[in-house]
């Protein structure tokens, strides 16, 4: 029998649902619903303590829950860190719903979500919030607050680095790595209990809770959900001798992610049925979203920036099965726009001529510049050029139009054509697709590393990079914020919004630029203002 809660726990209102509610991976007739229950004071995240309990959930067409259309019960306990994740079905396409959970007589906050349009429908538009790289120690999540203030989005695309693995005093705010907020537990996370506690800390952030409660998230991970610069058999921020087995650490990070995120892994909401994160979501005949996982299956990054192996056909960033999945996604006829959720940048970048005294700061920010300007970034697709060649040739040879790579990772804003051949692009302008890169929510960028005012030092670097790479049309190394991606049958447009000081919880947001690609063009162009 489910015990009747006795009111407040630990002095907090509604502490049974202290981590909020969330939804994700919307399909036309179903959506993932998530929460976490704290049934006793001892049942803290990562504790392994507390009873097995039963939670009820409801989905309604109105916020007063007088028209409930789907409901059920779910069991949870310490084996899954008292998280709850269900696939709520029996819903109608393109419909806004409200959902809530209950433990005994205590209800969670009410969440709002929206199902995807029917497969055969033709939406007039789709609009996504786009975010990545949200380091809690480096600042407040103002970008989440500003997105939650909007009422015009269909879902949120989170492109990775949802949490960070570092301990206190590492990778914080500004040159001094100041902790605006200190990570829990107070050390680098290594084990399952650590990853659970870190996810729980992020989920207690009020701005993130509010955004989760308002919109469905479509997520993928990058490296910091496990460890910096992760690859299949290890990570830059993992030392086997001192930190144990990488396979055990990665398994712990994947398990905690599956427990704490509103996502279908292995194709379901069940735990233990696989860790496959790459997947597709279809939004009528307008957009098909293919979310990639570019950490789990990749070969180790090259140790040297100049290495013939960067073009080795035996080396992969995707793994063969995921590459085949991507090839199929790009040529499927289900939807007009082929949107690829791409954790690391795919556009080629050459960095010759960057001033030597700025090479290290840029490296520290985005990991792009080798010491002598050699044109390889071994952690991105630039370090796995045969995979990129295969993708670009597939697009060109199959006459694929309207492929749109939406990327995070590098704490900066970019708008790029994707040149079929970088060497001939300046003359031919032959592009096989476009890439829009969102900046970071809080994680450090060039001005933060150099300590110089925004739009000073960075401008020279940006101009050099654009000169050496004419397919790069827009670049901003300075600002933090979020983007809004609006897609219609005629065009896809990305609007970049920047926030003020990330150390100030109430900081504002300002639109800064917009770039679009016209249907069928495979090129980007600047536009005058954000979507209405």
C-alpha atoms as one frame of an Amber mdcrd trajectory, in Angstrom:
protein
   0.000   0.000   0.000   1.347   3.430  -0.910   2.009   5.460   2.259   0.211
   8.765   2.618   2.778  11.592   2.563   2.799  13.681   5.701   3.299  17.065
   4.054   6.688  18.712   3.772  10.013  16.912   3.679  13.302  18.521   4.661
  11.578  21.885   5.052  10.805  22.144   1.340   7.360  22.543  -0.257   6.353
  19.517  -2.322   9.732  17.921  -1.695   8.428  14.584  -2.916   8.791  16.051
  -6.427  11.750  18.355  -5.760  13.298  17.677  -9.188  10.326  18.739 -11.250
   8.668  17.092 -14.220   9.749  16.742 -17.825   8.646  15.382 -21.179  10.546
  14.401 -24.294  10.782  12.641 -27.651   7.298  13.624 -28.871   5.664  11.311
 -31.392   2.257  11.827 -33.010   0.434   9.631 -30.483   2.820   9.397 -27.533
   5.363  11.306 -25.477   7.851  10.413 -22.751   6.952  11.708 -19.272   9.491
  11.911 -16.426   9.796  12.788 -12.754  11.742  11.835  -9.637  10.164  11.054
  -6.273  11.807  11.496  -2.855   9.607   9.259  -0.694  11.665   9.599   2.522
  14.262  12.010   3.839  16.876   9.276   3.376  15.990   8.714  -0.296  18.401
  11.267  -1.625  19.663  10.925  -5.206  22.471   8.418  -5.422  21.860   7.129
  -1.903  20.447   3.747  -2.858  18.089   4.185   0.092  14.332   4.213   0.380
  11.293   2.035  -0.298   9.785   0.647  -3.456   6.814   2.861  -4.280   4.053
   3.305  -6.828   3.393   6.595  -8.591   0.345   7.504 -10.657   0.379   9.748
 -13.711  -2.267  11.541 -15.747  -2.458  13.320 -19.097  -5.237  15.804 -19.792
  -6.296  18.162 -22.546  -6.717  20.937 -19.973  -4.689  22.157 -17.018  -7.547
  21.540 -14.565  -7.445  17.816 -15.424 -11.181  17.530 -15.987 -10.543  15.856
 -19.360  -8.026  13.070 -18.651  -7.143  11.109 -21.790  -4.348   8.854 -20.548
  -3.234   7.638 -17.133  -1.427   4.849 -15.390   0.813   3.665 -12.579   4.574
   3.208 -12.432   6.772   1.524  -9.868  10.106   2.949  -8.807  12.687   2.490
  -6.111  16.380   2.757  -5.246  17.407   0.500  -8.154  16.478   3.325 -10.522
  17.189   6.163  -8.088  13.449   6.703  -7.588  13.065   8.137 -11.088   9.903
   7.547 -13.107   9.775   7.445 -16.898   6.746   6.361 -18.911   5.732   6.401
 -22.551   2.276   7.975 -22.415   0.270   6.767 -25.419  -3.199   7.055 -26.885
  -2.724  10.747 -27.679  -3.736  12.846 -30.690  -1.180  14.379 -33.080  -0.204
  18.060 -32.895  -2.040  18.533 -29.619  -1.056  20.316 -26.421  -1.456  18.254
 -23.262  -0.969  18.727 -19.547   0.461  16.034 -17.300   1.183  15.409 -13.649
   2.296  12.708 -11.249   1.064  11.812  -7.779   2.526   9.916  -4.843  -0.216
   9.174  -2.369  -2.132  12.408  -1.968   0.703  14.691  -3.061   0.834  15.850
  -6.670   3.765  17.062  -8.710   3.879  20.331 -10.558   1.864  20.337 -13.778
   3.809  19.987 -16.997   2.816  20.946 -20.504   3.851  19.111 -23.645   2.876
  18.784 -27.292   2.727  15.761 -29.566   4.310  15.720 -33.008   2.153  16.292
 -36.105   0.778  13.239 -37.874   3.118  11.643 -40.384   0.866  12.526 -43.329
   0.228  16.114 -42.220   1.832  19.281 -43.610   2.678  21.691 -40.767   2.958
  25.358 -41.646   6.020  25.646 -39.422   7.975  24.085 -36.588   9.881  26.118
 -34.037  12.535  24.747 -31.692  14.562  26.291 -28.908  18.205  25.257 -29.333
  20.697  24.987 -26.458  23.928  23.236 -25.493  26.821  23.332 -23.025  25.157
  24.210 -19.729  27.846  24.177 -17.034  26.274  24.918 -13.658  29.540  26.067
 -12.061  30.094  28.657 -14.817  26.875  30.603 -14.361  23.123  30.798 -14.057
  20.876  29.156 -16.631  19.324  32.395 -17.858  18.957  30.987 -21.370  16.534
  28.407 -20.028  14.564  31.149 -18.274  14.213  33.210 -21.432  13.145  30.218
 -23.494  10.578  29.308 -20.844   9.179  32.836 -21.132   8.243  32.137 -24.750
   4.945  30.602 -25.808   5.737  29.953 -29.476   7.966  26.843 -29.401   7.122
  23.254 -30.250  10.065  21.603 -28.461  13.626  22.131 -27.212  16.683  20.662
 -28.923  19.476  20.082 -26.392  22.609  19.167 -28.327  24.777  17.927 -25.478
  26.793  18.776 -22.380  23.585  18.951 -20.345  25.697  18.313 -17.238  29.447
  18.620 -16.594  31.616  16.086 -14.807  34.188  18.410 -13.215  34.697  19.015
  -9.521  34.644  22.408  -7.769  37.186  24.945  -8.963  37.402  23.395 -12.421
  36.068  24.983 -15.588  34.096  27.699 -13.857  33.436  31.376 -14.518  36.109
  33.525 -16.179  39.872  33.272 -16.009  39.792  32.362 -12.327  37.442  29.403
 -12.831  35.172  30.831 -10.149  32.304  28.620  -9.072  29.115  30.641  -9.451
  27.486  27.505  -8.032  29.476  24.554  -6.701  29.004  21.103  -8.147  27.556
  18.239  -6.115  29.107  15.914  -5.181  32.154  18.153  -4.564  34.530  16.178
  -6.770  34.797  14.875 -10.312  32.033  12.345 -10.853  33.148   8.763 -11.511
  30.585   6.303 -10.182  26.857   5.748 -10.615  25.967   7.488  -7.354  28.064
  10.498  -8.443  26.355  10.818 -11.819  22.936  10.482 -10.182  23.730  13.266
  -7.706  25.027  15.549 -10.450  21.913  15.045 -12.601  19.791  15.699  -9.527
  21.587  18.960  -8.804  20.999  20.232 -12.334  17.343  19.168 -12.191  16.867
  21.299  -9.066  17.700  24.468 -11.008  14.503  26.526 -11.130  15.000  27.789
 -14.688  15.707  24.323 -16.050  12.714  22.911 -14.164  10.460  25.545 -15.642
  11.662  24.936 -19.190  11.283  21.168 -18.828   7.754  21.649 -17.505   6.773
  23.824 -20.460   8.280  22.045 -23.483   9.289  18.572 -24.544  13.052  18.104
 -24.863  14.783  16.261 -27.706  18.251  15.504 -26.409  21.559  13.915 -27.216
  24.767  13.772 -25.235  28.227  15.010 -26.068  31.241  14.293 -23.857  30.696
  15.963 -20.485  27.754  13.725 -19.664  30.515  11.144 -19.167  33.978  12.807
 -19.378  35.737  15.396 -21.518  36.738  14.291 -25.037  35.203  10.847 -24.624
  35.607   8.120 -27.232  34.674   4.435 -27.356  37.518   3.140 -25.198  38.359
   6.128 -22.995  38.381   9.885 -22.532  40.872  12.714 -22.177  39.498  13.348
 -18.679  39.825   9.747 -17.510  42.930   8.074 -16.112  42.440   4.342 -15.852
  45.012   3.810 -13.112  43.616   6.459 -10.781  39.965   6.487 -11.808  39.234
   2.850 -12.526  37.688   1.208 -15.562  36.457   3.474 -18.354  33.817   0.944
 -19.379  32.423   0.973 -15.826  32.461   4.773 -15.673  30.781   5.134 -19.047
  28.165   2.522 -18.135  27.419   4.473 -14.961  27.040   7.733 -16.884  24.767
   6.085 -19.449  22.641   4.479 -16.740  22.183   7.757 -14.876  21.351   9.547
 -18.137  18.697   6.949 -18.947  17.229   7.307 -15.469  17.250  11.097 -15.299
  16.453  12.246 -18.854  13.077  12.213 -20.708  14.429  10.202 -23.628  13.944
   6.802 -25.191  17.243   4.909 -25.079  17.314   1.586 -26.839  14.034   2.729
 -28.371  12.002   2.534 -25.149  11.578   4.140 -21.736  12.541   0.885 -20.008
  15.916   0.709 -18.273  18.487  -1.913 -19.187  17.306  -2.554 -22.734  20.235
  -0.809 -24.404  22.091   2.466 -24.576  21.442   3.426 -28.203  20.751   7.145
 -28.220  20.730   7.906 -31.962  17.155   7.919 -33.233  14.641   9.674 -35.505
  11.571  11.760 -34.775   9.202  12.800 -37.574   7.153  16.007 -37.639   4.716
  15.535 -40.498   6.110  15.924 -43.998   8.036  19.042 -42.971  10.885  17.874
 -40.705  12.529  14.632 -39.718  14.968  14.968 -36.812  17.887  12.526 -36.597
  19.754  12.832 -33.315  23.342  11.539 -33.398  25.611  10.088 -30.713  29.184
  10.995 -31.639  30.933   9.717 -28.493  29.939   6.108 -27.895  31.224   4.569
 -31.127  34.077   6.850 -32.213  37.726   5.920 -32.457  40.225   7.702 -30.231
  41.149  11.214 -31.259  44.558  11.554 -32.888  47.411  12.484 -30.590  48.975
  14.793 -33.186  47.227  17.499 -35.169  49.169  16.527 -38.303  48.601  12.825
 -38.888  47.704  11.029 -42.130  45.396   8.830 -40.055  42.851  11.654 -39.851
  41.674  10.500 -43.287  42.006   6.771 -42.543  38.902   4.927 -43.708  39.240
   2.576 -40.749  38.688   5.433 -38.298  35.164   6.647 -37.592  33.367   9.241
 -35.501  29.969   7.564 -35.955  30.647   3.844 -36.127  29.381   1.878 -39.115
  25.856   1.166 -37.880  25.215   4.820 -37.025  26.703   5.973 -40.332  24.266
   3.705 -42.166  21.467   5.152 -40.034  22.548   8.687 -40.994  22.798   7.823
 -44.693  19.277   6.453 -44.600  18.025   9.527 -42.715  19.421  11.870 -45.343
  17.762  10.091 -48.265  14.425   9.176 -46.716  11.467  10.766 -48.476   9.286
  11.118 -45.378   9.938  14.816 -44.783  11.280  17.812 -46.658  13.897  18.992
 -44.156  16.491  16.522 -42.906  17.479  18.008 -39.553  20.519  16.364 -37.966
  21.128  16.922 -34.255  24.912  16.978 -34.478  26.919  17.134 -31.223  30.198
  18.325 -32.808  30.859  20.579 -35.784  30.914  19.000 -39.263  31.912  21.996
 -41.437  35.643  21.904 -42.309  37.735  24.634 -40.713  41.254  25.833 -41.542
  42.975  28.149 -39.096  46.147  29.349 -40.793  47.255  32.838 -39.827  45.738
  33.155 -36.357  48.060  35.251 -34.139  50.271  32.965 -32.071  49.343  34.610
 -28.749  45.675  33.775 -29.392  46.157  30.139 -30.390  46.082  28.790 -26.825
  43.037  30.842 -25.691  41.055  29.681 -28.715  42.172  26.109 -28.106  41.090
  26.370 -24.485  37.703  27.651 -25.603  36.732  25.480 -28.540  39.603  23.034
 -28.991  40.159  24.023 -32.595  43.566  25.585 -33.168  46.742  23.525 -33.388
  49.960  25.431 -32.624  50.924  26.265 -36.208  47.458  26.676 -37.710  47.225
  23.167 -39.172  43.655  22.724 -40.451  42.459  19.893 -38.246  40.338  19.702
 -35.098  40.774  16.124 -34.092  37.796  16.032 -31.713  35.294  17.088 -34.399
  34.538  15.763 -37.864  37.825  17.428 -38.936  39.595  14.555 -37.164  37.538
  11.935 -39.023  37.536  13.303 -42.531  36.666  10.066 -44.307  33.371   9.928
 -42.435  32.672  13.526 -43.435  33.634  12.792 -47.044  31.174   9.887 -47.044
  28.372  12.107 -45.748  29.052  14.951 -48.182  29.419  12.646 -51.192  26.196
  10.892 -50.193  24.389  14.224 -50.173  25.884  15.310 -53.502  25.576  11.994
 -55.355  21.975  11.473 -54.287  20.899  15.028 -55.014  19.748  15.503 -51.426
  18.338  18.943 -50.680  17.421  20.679 -47.446  19.851  18.887 -45.112  20.333
  20.944 -41.982  22.985  20.168 -39.352  22.245  21.796 -35.978  25.294  21.667
 -33.722  26.481  22.528 -30.213  29.761  21.824 -28.369  32.071  24.745 -29.174
  30.572  27.616 -27.148  30.241  29.909 -30.137  27.754  30.802 -32.869  28.321
  29.799 -36.504  26.398  29.751 -39.798  28.095  27.757 -42.560  27.637  26.278
 -45.976  28.867  22.685 -46.202  31.235  22.659 -49.188  31.211  19.619 -51.438
  34.941  20.302 -51.889  36.536  22.876 -49.623  39.396  23.468 -52.061  37.104
  24.449 -54.946  34.314  26.078 -52.935  35.606  29.661 -53.279  35.066  29.425
 -57.025  32.133  27.055 -57.314  30.127  27.859 -54.156  29.022  24.234 -54.396
  27.389  23.378 -51.058  25.651  20.140 -50.072  23.888  21.461 -46.984  24.118
  23.986 -44.168  25.167  24.028 -40.532  23.946  26.281 -37.730  25.928  26.143
 -34.466  24.397  27.314 -31.186  26.575  28.937 -28.552  26.808  27.789 -24.926
  24.323  28.375 -22.150  27.176  29.104 -19.712  30.401  27.296 -20.715  33.447
  29.517 -21.307  34.320  31.084 -24.648  37.125  33.220 -26.071  36.508  36.421
 -24.117  36.217  34.393 -20.914  39.587  32.726 -21.475  41.444  35.891 -22.535
  39.766  38.194 -20.032  39.283  40.827 -22.730  36.039  42.725 -23.336  33.551
  41.188 -25.764  33.900  42.160 -29.424  37.575  43.159 -29.072  40.187  40.394
 -29.328  37.747  37.969 -30.882  36.935  40.085 -33.930  40.386  39.670 -35.489
  40.265  35.893 -34.980  36.786  35.633 -36.460  37.739  37.610 -39.555  40.853
  35.507 -40.160  38.831  32.323 -39.867  36.139  33.553 -42.249  38.789  34.691
 -44.739  40.462  31.277 -44.687  37.101  29.506 -44.796  34.717  31.373 -47.124
  31.969  28.831 -46.459  31.799  30.189 -42.875  29.438  33.152 -43.093  28.874
  33.986 -39.436  31.022  33.476 -36.343  30.718  34.793 -32.777  33.333  33.660
 -30.256  32.157  35.906 -27.435  28.609  35.424 -26.299  26.486  32.981 -24.342
  22.818  32.369 -24.957  20.360  30.289 -26.947  18.917  30.021 -30.428  15.480
  29.637 -31.971  15.156  27.546 -35.119  12.053  28.113 -37.238  11.319  25.862
 -40.219   8.715  26.332 -42.951   8.374  24.728 -46.382  10.137  27.788 -47.851
  13.090  28.228 -45.485  14.823  27.324 -42.227  15.965  30.217 -40.047  18.126
  30.333 -36.923  17.937  33.318 -34.580  20.780  33.819 -32.068  19.967  35.437
 -28.723  22.713  36.460 -26.315  22.497  36.950 -22.569  24.292  39.447 -20.361
  26.563  38.438 -17.506  26.002  34.746 -16.752  27.024  35.428 -13.132  23.860
  37.539 -12.737  20.815  35.373 -12.241  18.382  37.972 -13.624  20.413  38.934
 -16.697  18.499  39.822 -19.845  18.576  38.428 -23.388  18.970  40.272 -26.686
  18.529  39.157 -30.271  21.835  39.523 -32.112  21.601  37.980 -35.612  19.579
  35.667 -37.853  20.619  33.436 -40.727  18.431  31.366 -43.019  18.631  28.833
 -45.799  16.066  28.928 -48.607  14.561  25.572 -49.499  16.591  23.884 -52.222
  19.524  26.303 -51.975  21.933  24.444 -49.598  23.419  27.851 -48.678  23.008
  30.298 -45.790  22.107  33.979 -45.983  21.707  36.699 -43.385  18.216  38.027
 -42.702  17.104  41.252 -41.083  15.419  40.047 -37.935  14.120  37.141 -35.861
  10.957  35.235 -36.638   7.822  36.871 -35.311
